[in-house]
């Protein structure tokens, strides 16, 4: 990963970054608009606070028209999804 002039080797980044990098690259370079994305266990190797951020990002993808299926065992992920659904229904 490069940011400006600084380069980060995979040995020097967290496991959460290593887990999310292929996902981000896939969305950026492969995924078609209005396609379907299946995410299996997004909680794997990711801190609960990052899980919540990740789910909010997936919600943005859903709002943009993408179909997203999440397979999870994480209470944090399910709680965040439920919260986002409740907030959305309050707005409508």
Tab-separated table of C-alpha atoms in Angstrom:
chain	number	residue	atom	x	y	z
A	1	UNK	CA	0.000	0.000	0.000
A	2	UNK	CA	1.256	3.454	-0.861
A	3	UNK	CA	0.077	6.748	0.549
A	4	UNK	CA	1.946	9.641	-0.922
A	5	UNK	CA	5.627	8.835	-0.679
A	6	UNK	CA	5.159	6.423	2.206
A	7	UNK	CA	4.970	2.720	1.398
A	8	UNK	CA	3.501	0.086	3.744
A	9	UNK	CA	4.505	-3.555	3.385
A	10	UNK	CA	1.926	-6.189	4.288
A	11	UNK	CA	4.156	-7.406	7.128
A	12	UNK	CA	3.826	-3.985	8.785
A	13	UNK	CA	0.041	-3.540	8.779
A	14	UNK	CA	-2.664	-4.950	11.019
A	15	UNK	CA	-4.565	-8.119	10.208
A	16	UNK	CA	-7.735	-6.007	9.865
A	17	UNK	CA	-6.144	-3.997	7.059
A	18	UNK	CA	-4.954	-7.208	5.415
A	19	UNK	CA	-8.489	-8.607	5.595
A	20	UNK	CA	-10.143	-5.480	4.156
A	21	UNK	CA	-7.615	-4.706	1.405
A	22	UNK	CA	-8.809	-7.366	-1.090
A	23	UNK	CA	-12.407	-6.273	-0.479
A	24	UNK	CA	-11.600	-2.624	-1.192
A	25	UNK	CA	-9.601	-3.522	-4.303
A	26	UNK	CA	-12.448	-5.714	-5.552
A	27	UNK	CA	-14.982	-2.912	-5.095
A	28	UNK	CA	-12.708	-0.378	-6.733
A	29	UNK	CA	-11.596	-2.397	-9.764
A	30	UNK	CA	-13.961	-5.341	-10.360
A	31	UNK	CA	-17.445	-4.810	-8.901
A	32	UNK	CA	-20.081	-3.639	-11.339
A	33	UNK	CA	-22.636	-0.994	-10.329
A	34	UNK	CA	-25.936	-2.491	-9.183
A	35	UNK	CA	-24.278	-5.896	-8.794
A	36	UNK	CA	-24.510	-8.289	-5.876
A	37	UNK	CA	-21.904	-8.506	-3.152
A	38	UNK	CA	-21.729	-11.456	-0.756
A	39	UNK	CA	-19.628	-10.878	2.363
A	40	UNK	CA	-18.906	-13.895	4.534
A	41	UNK	CA	-17.976	-13.240	8.151
A	42	UNK	CA	-16.890	-9.600	7.913
A	43	UNK	CA	-16.023	-9.831	11.601
A	44	UNK	CA	-13.019	-12.104	10.970
A	45	UNK	CA	-9.843	-10.469	12.291
A	46	UNK	CA	-11.511	-7.062	12.621
A	47	UNK	CA	-11.944	-5.141	15.883
A	48	UNK	CA	-15.609	-4.554	16.862
A	49	UNK	CA	-15.326	-0.792	16.294
A	50	UNK	CA	-14.059	-1.420	12.752
A	51	UNK	CA	-16.855	-3.959	12.224
A	52	UNK	CA	-19.413	-1.211	12.864
A	53	UNK	CA	-17.669	1.149	10.447
A	54	UNK	CA	-17.501	-1.613	7.835
A	55	UNK	CA	-21.235	-2.301	8.162
A	56	UNK	CA	-22.023	1.405	7.776
A	57	UNK	CA	-19.969	1.355	4.568
A	58	UNK	CA	-21.935	-1.683	3.335
A	59	UNK	CA	-25.157	0.224	4.112
A	60	UNK	CA	-23.948	3.053	1.861
A	61	UNK	CA	-23.423	0.509	-0.914
A	62	UNK	CA	-26.992	-0.761	-0.404
A	63	UNK	CA	-28.340	2.794	-0.569
A	64	UNK	CA	-26.466	3.285	-3.856
A	65	UNK	CA	-28.343	0.340	-5.387
A	66	UNK	CA	-26.010	-2.592	-4.769
A	67	UNK	CA	-27.425	-5.812	-3.381
A	68	UNK	CA	-25.437	-6.968	-0.327
A	69	UNK	CA	-25.700	-10.304	1.483
A	70	UNK	CA	-23.877	-10.605	4.809
A	71	UNK	CA	-23.207	-13.974	6.450
A	72	UNK	CA	-22.145	-13.476	10.070
A	73	UNK	CA	-21.974	-14.868	13.595
A	74	UNK	CA	-21.085	-11.502	15.125
A	75	UNK	CA	-23.407	-9.765	17.555
A	76	UNK	CA	-21.627	-6.486	16.748
A	77	UNK	CA	-22.420	-6.833	13.037
A	78	UNK	CA	-26.049	-7.798	13.654
A	79	UNK	CA	-26.505	-4.980	16.170
A	80	UNK	CA	-25.116	-2.424	13.724
A	81	UNK	CA	-27.367	-3.702	10.911
A	82	UNK	CA	-30.417	-3.553	13.208
A	83	UNK	CA	-29.509	-0.018	14.289
A	84	UNK	CA	-29.144	1.149	10.697
A	85	UNK	CA	-32.494	-0.421	9.742
A	86	UNK	CA	-34.187	1.272	12.713
A	87	UNK	CA	-32.664	4.640	11.854
A	88	UNK	CA	-33.687	4.290	8.206
A	89	UNK	CA	-37.283	3.471	9.143
A	90	UNK	CA	-37.407	6.534	11.440
A	91	UNK	CA	-36.365	8.753	8.535
A	92	UNK	CA	-38.998	7.312	6.185
